[in-house]
Amino acid sequence: MDLRLENKVAVITGGSAGIGEAIARGLAAEGTHLVLCARDEQRLRAVAESIAGVRVLTVPADLAEPGDAERVAAAVEREFGGADILINNAGTGSEEKILTAPDSRWQHYWELHVMAAVRLARAIAPQMKARGGGVILHNASICATQPLGYEPIYNVTKAALVMFSKCLAGELIGDNIRVNAVNPGLVMTGDWVKTAKALTAGTDQTWEQYLQNIAEENAPIGRFATPEEVADFFVFLCSERAAYSVGSTYYVDGGWLKVTT
Ligand code: NDP
């Protein structure tokens, strides 16, 4: 299937690791030029240098900080004259109790998971409009619908991101900009491995066994997704082959979601 993504320009937040990096590689394989942003400049550069055949711009940015989203958009404008695709992917899990978590913790996740997407939409959608259209995708989480008990702030802010995606879709489809959200389930990325290694250090269980148990307890498919299995879905949604997909939320979760939506 020809996805017709050659010479498009995609901005991917959190493009230096995990799902974001896999989306970057997937789009690069289709001939899409990339703008990758994340905080750790070295890691960002290493990923950029390992991608061949397309132009890759790296923009170190902390998207939880007001001003950084606008800086990213300005860099895109300077380097490429605008973007056709925006993947709001940067994010991370949390762990807290509602009764003891301070306002500052809520505020941080609100900035990272929601306001970064709001600010990037404000700054980049006009570029897309000038280019005749575009695609904006939000990487939320199955937790937006089916919460995990240990991370209420993550659940709440990801739920808000899904609603933002829906509202933005209605506002932008008249400009030929398609907005959708993806809710992944268990995806084998660095955070999971790090946690598993920490929790199994000095025990009889290996970190691989720990993660396998989580997969078997939760996902009917009985395993984690690879980042590429989720990324391929994003790449398809970027394509005009997905032209009628607007304002939706797609689960990629190995059957974990326990209800219909
Ligand atoms: P990783 O930790 O592997 O990668 C996260 C990426 O986001 C990195 O590039 C990181 O770079 C960047 N990032 C984190 N914080 C910021 C920030 N403040 N500003 C800019 N960039 C930032 O995560 P995953 O690939 O696992 O997750 C990606 C997205 O997918 C997240 O939004 C997550 O919530 C979601 N998701 C993940 C699931 C999973 O099982 N892995 C399941 C469901 C959803 P740096 O640290 O250098 O800033």
mmCIF file of C-alpha atoms and ligand atoms in Angstrom:
data_model
loop_
_atom_site.group_PDB
_atom_site.id
_atom_site.type_symbol
_atom_site.label_atom_id
_atom_site.label_comp_id
_atom_site.label_asym_id
_atom_site.label_seq_id
_atom_site.Cartn_x
_atom_site.Cartn_y
_atom_site.Cartn_z
ATOM 1 C CA MET A 1 0.000 0.000 0.000
ATOM 2 C CA ASP A 2 1.494 3.334 -1.035
ATOM 3 C CA LEU A 3 0.965 5.666 1.923
ATOM 4 C CA ARG A 4 2.012 8.725 -0.091
ATOM 5 C CA LEU A 5 3.935 10.237 2.791
ATOM 6 C CA GLU A 6 7.061 11.068 0.809
ATOM 7 C CA ASN A 7 8.463 14.564 1.404
ATOM 8 C CA LYS A 8 5.900 15.404 4.065
ATOM 9 C CA VAL A 9 7.233 17.035 7.235
ATOM 10 C CA ALA A 10 6.364 15.458 10.606
ATOM 11 C CA VAL A 11 6.927 16.883 14.077
ATOM 12 C CA ILE A 12 7.200 14.127 16.695
ATOM 13 C CA THR A 13 7.374 15.052 20.358
ATOM 14 C CA GLY A 14 9.272 12.512 22.416
ATOM 15 C CA GLY A 15 10.828 11.278 19.184
ATOM 16 C CA SER A 16 14.060 10.155 20.840
ATOM 17 C CA ALA A 17 12.863 6.930 22.491
ATOM 18 C CA GLY A 18 10.156 4.292 22.693
ATOM 19 C CA ILE A 19 6.988 4.728 20.659
ATOM 20 C CA GLY A 20 7.988 8.194 19.398
ATOM 21 C CA GLU A 21 11.283 6.909 18.047
ATOM 22 C CA ALA A 22 9.503 3.990 16.356
ATOM 23 C CA ILE A 23 7.022 6.404 14.733
ATOM 24 C CA ALA A 24 9.977 8.508 13.555
ATOM 25 C CA ARG A 25 11.632 5.471 11.968
ATOM 26 C CA GLY A 26 8.332 4.334 10.456
ATOM 27 C CA LEU A 27 7.681 7.720 8.869
ATOM 28 C CA ALA A 28 11.302 8.034 7.697
ATOM 29 C CA ALA A 29 10.913 4.682 5.928
ATOM 30 C CA GLU A 30 8.017 6.287 4.008
ATOM 31 C CA GLY A 31 10.220 9.242 3.018
ATOM 32 C CA THR A 32 8.819 11.742 5.530
ATOM 33 C CA HIS A 33 11.192 14.430 6.838
ATOM 34 C CA LEU A 34 11.332 14.672 10.613
ATOM 35 C CA VAL A 35 11.424 17.195 13.419
ATOM 36 C CA LEU A 36 12.182 15.418 16.681
ATOM 37 C CA CYS A 37 11.943 17.060 20.080
ATOM 38 C CA ALA A 38 12.686 15.898 23.625
ATOM 39 C CA ARG A 39 14.719 17.158 26.573
ATOM 40 C CA ASP A 40 17.885 15.050 26.326
ATOM 41 C CA GLU A 41 19.806 16.595 23.436
ATOM 42 C CA GLN A 42 22.397 13.824 23.157
ATOM 43 C CA ARG A 43 19.832 11.043 22.846
ATOM 44 C CA LEU A 44 17.903 13.130 20.337
ATOM 45 C CA ARG A 45 21.022 13.605 18.202
ATOM 46 C CA ALA A 46 21.962 9.925 18.379
ATOM 47 C CA VAL A 47 18.539 8.922 17.039
ATOM 48 C CA ALA A 48 18.673 11.599 14.337
ATOM 49 C CA GLU A 49 22.124 10.460 13.199
ATOM 50 C CA SER A 50 20.938 6.865 12.904
ATOM 51 C CA ILE A 51 18.135 7.793 10.476
ATOM 52 C CA ALA A 52 19.167 8.010 6.831
ATOM 53 C CA GLY A 53 17.480 9.136 3.630
ATOM 54 C CA VAL A 54 15.366 12.004 4.984
ATOM 55 C CA ARG A 55 16.112 15.355 6.610
ATOM 56 C CA VAL A 56 15.965 15.263 10.407
ATOM 57 C CA LEU A 57 15.853 18.399 12.550
ATOM 58 C CA THR A 58 16.299 18.009 16.299
ATOM 59 C CA VAL A 59 14.890 20.594 18.690
ATOM 60 C CA PRO A 60 15.734 20.084 22.371
ATOM 61 C CA ALA A 61 12.654 21.163 24.311
ATOM 62 C CA ASP A 62 10.890 20.565 27.591
ATOM 63 C CA LEU A 63 7.266 20.513 26.515
ATOM 64 C CA ALA A 64 6.038 20.921 30.078
ATOM 65 C CA GLU A 65 7.526 24.441 29.933
ATOM 66 C CA PRO A 66 5.422 27.252 28.458
ATOM 67 C CA GLY A 67 7.261 28.730 25.465
ATOM 68 C CA ASP A 68 8.990 25.562 24.291
ATOM 69 C CA ALA A 69 6.140 24.453 22.018
ATOM 70 C CA GLU A 70 6.222 27.813 20.254
ATOM 71 C CA ARG A 71 9.998 27.526 19.916
ATOM 72 C CA VAL A 72 9.592 24.120 18.255
ATOM 73 C CA ALA A 73 7.009 25.512 15.818
ATOM 74 C CA ALA A 74 9.292 28.437 14.929
ATOM 75 C CA ALA A 75 12.190 26.029 14.228
ATOM 76 C CA VAL A 76 9.924 23.969 11.943
ATOM 77 C CA GLU A 77 8.890 27.098 10.058
ATOM 78 C CA ARG A 78 12.523 28.190 9.616
ATOM 79 C CA GLU A 79 13.831 24.803 8.490
ATOM 80 C CA PHE A 80 10.931 23.419 6.453
ATOM 81 C CA GLY A 81 8.461 26.285 5.969
ATOM 82 C CA GLY A 82 5.901 24.408 8.110
ATOM 83 C CA ALA A 83 4.721 20.916 9.047
ATOM 84 C CA ASP A 84 2.171 18.503 7.570
ATOM 85 C CA ILE A 85 2.036 16.085 10.507
ATOM 86 C CA LEU A 86 2.162 16.592 14.275
ATOM 87 C CA ILE A 87 2.471 13.626 16.636
ATOM 88 C CA ASN A 88 1.908 14.633 20.258
ATOM 89 C CA ASN A 89 3.605 11.693 21.918
ATOM 90 C CA ALA A 90 5.801 12.992 24.761
ATOM 91 C CA GLY A 91 4.539 11.817 28.112
ATOM 92 C CA THR A 92 5.230 9.614 31.058
ATOM 93 C CA GLY A 93 3.520 7.589 33.765
ATOM 94 C CA SER A 94 2.977 8.777 37.319
ATOM 95 C CA GLU A 95 2.553 7.269 40.772
ATOM 96 C CA GLU A 96 0.715 8.985 43.612
ATOM 97 C CA LYS A 97 -2.342 9.119 45.831
ATOM 98 C CA ILE A 98 -4.929 11.789 45.159
ATOM 99 C CA LEU A 99 -5.114 12.786 48.819
ATOM 100 C CA THR A 100 -1.396 13.454 49.141
ATOM 101 C CA ALA A 101 -0.276 14.645 45.687
ATOM 102 C CA PRO A 102 0.346 18.413 45.701
ATOM 103 C CA ASP A 103 -1.074 20.827 43.118
ATOM 104 C CA SER A 104 2.364 21.141 41.518
ATOM 105 C CA ARG A 105 2.289 17.474 40.491
ATOM 106 C CA TRP A 106 -1.115 17.828 38.846
ATOM 107 C CA GLN A 107 0.083 20.987 37.150
ATOM 108 C CA HIS A 108 3.209 19.321 35.734
ATOM 109 C CA TYR A 109 1.275 16.488 34.090
ATOM 110 C CA TRP A 110 -1.387 18.900 32.857
ATOM 111 C CA GLU A 111 1.333 20.962 31.171
ATOM 112 C CA LEU A 112 3.065 17.908 29.646
ATOM 113 C CA HIS A 113 0.073 15.848 28.538
ATOM 114 C CA VAL A 114 -2.472 18.542 27.688
ATOM 115 C CA MET A 115 -1.062 22.060 27.382
ATOM 116 C CA ALA A 116 1.849 20.946 25.192
ATOM 117 C CA ALA A 117 -0.712 19.587 22.705
ATOM 118 C CA VAL A 118 -2.821 22.766 22.979
ATOM 119 C CA ARG A 119 0.187 25.021 22.392
ATOM 120 C CA LEU A 120 1.570 22.928 19.530
ATOM 121 C CA ALA A 121 -1.841 22.882 17.846
ATOM 122 C CA ARG A 122 -2.081 26.670 18.134
ATOM 123 C CA ALA A 123 1.378 27.117 16.662
ATOM 124 C CA ILE A 124 1.464 24.373 14.011
ATOM 125 C CA ALA A 125 -2.140 24.097 12.739
ATOM 126 C CA PRO A 126 -1.802 27.491 10.976
ATOM 127 C CA GLN A 127 1.269 26.113 9.154
ATOM 128 C CA MET A 128 -0.773 23.076 8.068
ATOM 129 C CA LYS A 129 -3.622 25.287 6.955
ATOM 130 C CA ALA A 130 -1.242 27.279 4.761
ATOM 131 C CA ARG A 131 -0.023 23.992 3.212
ATOM 132 C CA GLY A 132 -3.562 22.834 2.402
ATOM 133 C CA GLY A 133 -4.127 20.455 5.322
ATOM 134 C CA GLY A 134 -2.464 18.056 7.706
ATOM 135 C CA VAL A 135 -2.717 15.421 10.386
ATOM 136 C CA ILE A 136 -2.489 15.735 14.178
ATOM 137 C CA LEU A 137 -2.309 12.583 16.295
ATOM 138 C CA HIS A 138 -2.346 12.277 20.067
ATOM 139 C CA ASN A 139 -0.699 9.377 21.829
ATOM 140 C CA ALA A 140 -2.902 9.054 24.917
ATOM 141 C CA SER A 141 -3.283 5.673 26.659
ATOM 142 C CA ILE A 142 -5.782 2.954 27.450
ATOM 143 C CA CYS A 143 -5.610 4.555 30.928
ATOM 144 C CA ALA A 144 -7.645 7.455 29.564
ATOM 145 C CA THR A 145 -10.615 5.061 29.708
ATOM 146 C CA GLN A 146 -9.551 2.168 31.912
ATOM 147 C CA PRO A 147 -7.534 3.665 34.778
ATOM 148 C CA LEU A 148 -4.608 2.058 36.554
ATOM 149 C CA GLY A 149 -4.992 2.592 40.301
ATOM 150 C CA TYR A 150 -1.464 3.743 41.028
ATOM 151 C CA GLU A 151 -1.420 6.648 38.579
ATOM 152 C CA PRO A 152 -4.539 8.821 38.937
ATOM 153 C CA ILE A 153 -2.860 11.941 37.573
ATOM 154 C CA TYR A 154 -1.737 10.070 34.476
ATOM 155 C CA ASN A 155 -5.251 8.658 33.965
ATOM 156 C CA VAL A 156 -6.946 12.051 34.363
ATOM 157 C CA THR A 157 -4.579 14.022 32.132
ATOM 158 C CA LYS A 158 -4.639 11.367 29.401
ATOM 159 C CA ALA A 159 -8.462 11.383 29.516
ATOM 160 C CA ALA A 160 -8.298 15.157 29.066
ATOM 161 C CA LEU A 161 -5.962 14.722 26.100
ATOM 162 C CA VAL A 162 -8.464 12.404 24.389
ATOM 163 C CA MET A 163 -11.251 14.963 24.852
ATOM 164 C CA PHE A 164 -8.941 17.716 23.596
ATOM 165 C CA SER A 165 -8.270 15.584 20.513
ATOM 166 C CA LYS A 166 -12.002 15.229 19.874
ATOM 167 C CA CYS A 167 -12.640 18.975 20.261
ATOM 168 C CA LEU A 168 -9.679 19.915 18.078
ATOM 169 C CA ALA A 169 -10.850 17.509 15.366
ATOM 170 C CA GLY A 170 -14.161 19.365 15.075
ATOM 171 C CA GLU A 171 -12.445 22.724 14.917
ATOM 172 C CA LEU A 172 -9.878 21.775 12.263
ATOM 173 C CA ILE A 173 -11.523 19.362 9.839
ATOM 174 C CA GLY A 174 -12.895 22.307 7.847
ATOM 175 C CA ASP A 175 -9.250 23.187 7.136
ATOM 176 C CA ASN A 176 -8.536 19.640 5.932
ATOM 177 C CA ILE A 177 -6.608 18.844 9.119
ATOM 178 C CA ARG A 178 -7.502 15.407 10.505
ATOM 179 C CA VAL A 179 -7.110 14.914 14.251
ATOM 180 C CA ASN A 180 -7.264 11.536 16.013
ATOM 181 C CA ALA A 181 -6.039 9.858 19.188
ATOM 182 C CA VAL A 182 -4.471 6.457 19.783
ATOM 183 C CA ASN A 183 -4.752 4.624 23.103
ATOM 184 C CA PRO A 184 -2.012 2.002 23.400
ATOM 185 C CA GLY A 185 -2.033 -0.736 26.027
ATOM 186 C CA LEU A 186 1.202 -2.355 27.217
ATOM 187 C CA VAL A 187 4.123 -1.327 25.046
ATOM 188 C CA MET A 188 7.653 -2.563 25.749
ATOM 189 C CA THR A 189 9.628 0.650 26.135
ATOM 190 C CA GLY A 190 12.491 1.760 28.364
ATOM 191 C CA ASP A 191 10.353 2.840 31.312
ATOM 192 C CA TRP A 192 8.812 -0.602 31.750
ATOM 193 C CA VAL A 193 12.189 -2.325 31.551
ATOM 194 C CA LYS A 194 13.718 0.096 34.057
ATOM 195 C CA THR A 195 10.872 -0.409 36.530
ATOM 196 C CA ALA A 196 10.946 -4.179 36.119
ATOM 197 C CA LYS A 197 14.702 -4.301 36.683
ATOM 198 C CA ALA A 198 14.386 -2.172 39.818
ATOM 199 C CA LEU A 199 11.544 -4.268 41.242
ATOM 200 C CA THR A 200 13.204 -7.639 40.573
ATOM 201 C CA ALA A 201 16.762 -6.748 41.621
ATOM 202 C CA GLY A 202 17.864 -9.233 44.272
ATOM 203 C CA THR A 203 14.764 -11.438 43.846
ATOM 204 C CA ASP A 204 14.368 -14.877 42.241
ATOM 205 C CA GLN A 205 12.306 -13.409 39.449
ATOM 206 C CA THR A 206 13.907 -12.006 36.283
ATOM 207 C CA TRP A 207 12.718 -8.663 34.925
ATOM 208 C CA GLU A 208 11.500 -10.494 31.834
ATOM 209 C CA GLN A 209 9.353 -12.830 33.967
ATOM 210 C CA TYR A 210 7.972 -9.833 35.878
ATOM 211 C CA LEU A 211 6.855 -8.161 32.652
ATOM 212 C CA GLN A 212 5.520 -11.404 31.187
ATOM 213 C CA ASN A 213 3.315 -11.804 34.276
ATOM 214 C CA ILE A 214 1.958 -8.287 33.841
ATOM 215 C CA ALA A 215 1.145 -9.042 30.214
ATOM 216 C CA GLU A 216 -0.541 -12.331 31.044
ATOM 217 C CA GLU A 217 -2.568 -10.805 33.882
ATOM 218 C CA ASN A 218 -3.810 -7.886 31.793
ATOM 219 C CA ALA A 219 -3.698 -8.293 28.036
ATOM 220 C CA PRO A 220 -5.640 -11.218 26.528
ATOM 221 C CA ILE A 221 -2.968 -11.408 23.828
ATOM 222 C CA GLY A 222 -0.550 -12.380 26.607
ATOM 223 C CA ARG A 223 2.365 -10.114 25.707
ATOM 224 C CA PHE A 224 3.504 -6.525 25.398
ATOM 225 C CA ALA A 225 3.357 -4.746 22.050
ATOM 226 C CA THR A 226 6.598 -3.731 20.433
ATOM 227 C CA PRO A 227 6.888 0.032 19.848
ATOM 228 C CA GLU A 228 6.834 -0.732 16.113
ATOM 229 C CA GLU A 229 3.439 -2.462 16.356
ATOM 230 C CA VAL A 230 1.964 0.760 17.718
ATOM 231 C CA ALA A 231 4.027 3.007 15.440
ATOM 232 C CA ASP A 232 2.749 1.299 12.285
ATOM 233 C CA PHE A 233 -0.779 2.232 13.295
ATOM 234 C CA PHE A 234 0.259 5.876 13.722
ATOM 235 C CA VAL A 235 1.988 5.873 10.329
ATOM 236 C CA PHE A 236 -1.179 4.575 8.661
ATOM 237 C CA LEU A 237 -3.268 7.287 10.357
ATOM 238 C CA CYS A 238 -0.838 9.915 9.002
ATOM 239 C CA SER A 239 -1.581 8.785 5.479
ATOM 240 C CA GLU A 240 -4.380 9.949 3.218
ATOM 241 C CA ARG A 241 -5.340 6.258 3.118
ATOM 242 C CA ALA A 242 -6.955 7.106 6.487
ATOM 243 C CA ALA A 243 -8.745 10.128 4.973
ATOM 244 C CA TYR A 244 -12.138 9.358 6.558
ATOM 245 C CA SER A 245 -10.731 8.872 10.075
ATOM 246 C CA VAL A 246 -11.560 12.038 11.976
ATOM 247 C CA GLY A 247 -12.042 12.752 15.679
ATOM 248 C CA SER A 248 -11.727 9.117 16.702
ATOM 249 C CA THR A 249 -9.804 7.264 19.385
ATOM 250 C CA TYR A 250 -8.253 3.950 18.396
ATOM 251 C CA TYR A 251 -7.151 1.311 20.892
ATOM 252 C CA VAL A 252 -4.027 -0.727 20.188
ATOM 253 C CA ASP A 253 -4.049 -2.846 23.310
ATOM 254 C CA GLY A 254 -3.990 -6.589 22.597
ATOM 255 C CA GLY A 255 -7.567 -6.856 23.891
ATOM 256 C CA TRP A 256 -6.895 -5.266 27.295
ATOM 257 C CA LEU A 257 -9.808 -2.791 27.210
ATOM 258 C CA LYS A 258 -12.641 -4.540 29.026
ATOM 259 C CA VAL A 259 -15.538 -2.577 27.533
ATOM 260 C CA THR A 260 -16.719 -1.506 24.112
ATOM 261 C CA THR A 261 -16.472 2.192 23.287
HETATM 262 P P1 NDP B 1 9.565 6.646 26.652
HETATM 263 O O1 NDP B 1 9.887 6.989 28.063
HETATM 264 O O2 NDP B 1 10.204 5.484 26.009
HETATM 265 O O3 NDP B 1 9.835 7.934 25.733
HETATM 266 C C1 NDP B 1 9.283 9.169 26.107
HETATM 267 C C2 NDP B 1 9.746 10.232 25.131
HETATM 268 O O4 NDP B 1 9.168 11.481 25.545
HETATM 269 C C3 NDP B 1 11.260 10.424 25.164
HETATM 270 O O5 NDP B 1 11.701 10.840 23.893
HETATM 271 C C4 NDP B 1 11.415 11.557 26.183
HETATM 272 O O6 NDP B 1 12.666 12.214 26.000
HETATM 273 C C5 NDP B 1 10.208 12.430 25.815
HETATM 274 N N1 NDP B 1 9.766 13.318 26.892
HETATM 275 C C6 NDP B 1 9.406 12.978 28.150
HETATM 276 N N2 NDP B 1 9.121 14.076 28.868
HETATM 277 C C7 NDP B 1 9.297 15.131 28.031
HETATM 278 C C8 NDP B 1 9.191 16.537 28.182
HETATM 279 N N3 NDP B 1 8.871 17.090 29.353
HETATM 280 N N4 NDP B 1 9.446 17.326 27.128
HETATM 281 C C9 NDP B 1 9.798 16.782 25.932
HETATM 282 N N5 NDP B 1 9.932 15.464 25.735
HETATM 283 C C10 NDP B 1 9.695 14.656 26.768
HETATM 284 O O7 NDP B 1 7.977 6.550 26.613
HETATM 285 P P2 NDP B 1 6.985 5.629 25.762
HETATM 286 O O8 NDP B 1 7.451 5.511 24.372
HETATM 287 O O9 NDP B 1 6.683 4.428 26.561
HETATM 288 O O10 NDP B 1 5.679 6.560 25.798
HETATM 289 C C11 NDP B 1 5.383 7.502 24.793
HETATM 290 C C12 NDP B 1 3.952 7.955 24.983
HETATM 291 O O11 NDP B 1 3.100 6.813 24.911
HETATM 292 C C13 NDP B 1 3.691 8.593 26.349
HETATM 293 O O12 NDP B 1 2.840 9.706 26.193
HETATM 294 C C14 NDP B 1 3.007 7.484 27.128
HETATM 295 O O13 NDP B 1 2.154 7.998 28.102
HETATM 296 C C15 NDP B 1 2.254 6.779 26.025
HETATM 297 N N6 NDP B 1 1.920 5.386 26.333
HETATM 298 C C16 NDP B 1 2.912 4.467 26.615
HETATM 299 C C17 NDP B 1 2.569 3.158 26.921
HETATM 300 C C18 NDP B 1 3.591 2.108 27.233
HETATM 301 O O14 NDP B 1 3.208 0.995 27.703
HETATM 302 N N7 NDP B 1 4.871 2.325 27.013
HETATM 303 C C19 NDP B 1 1.155 2.740 26.959
HETATM 304 C C20 NDP B 1 0.214 3.780 26.655
HETATM 305 C C21 NDP B 1 0.595 5.046 26.358
HETATM 306 P P3 NDP B 1 13.395 13.051 27.194
HETATM 307 O O15 NDP B 1 13.267 12.220 28.427
HETATM 308 O O16 NDP B 1 14.784 13.244 26.705
HETATM 309 O O17 NDP B 1 12.638 14.337 27.277
#
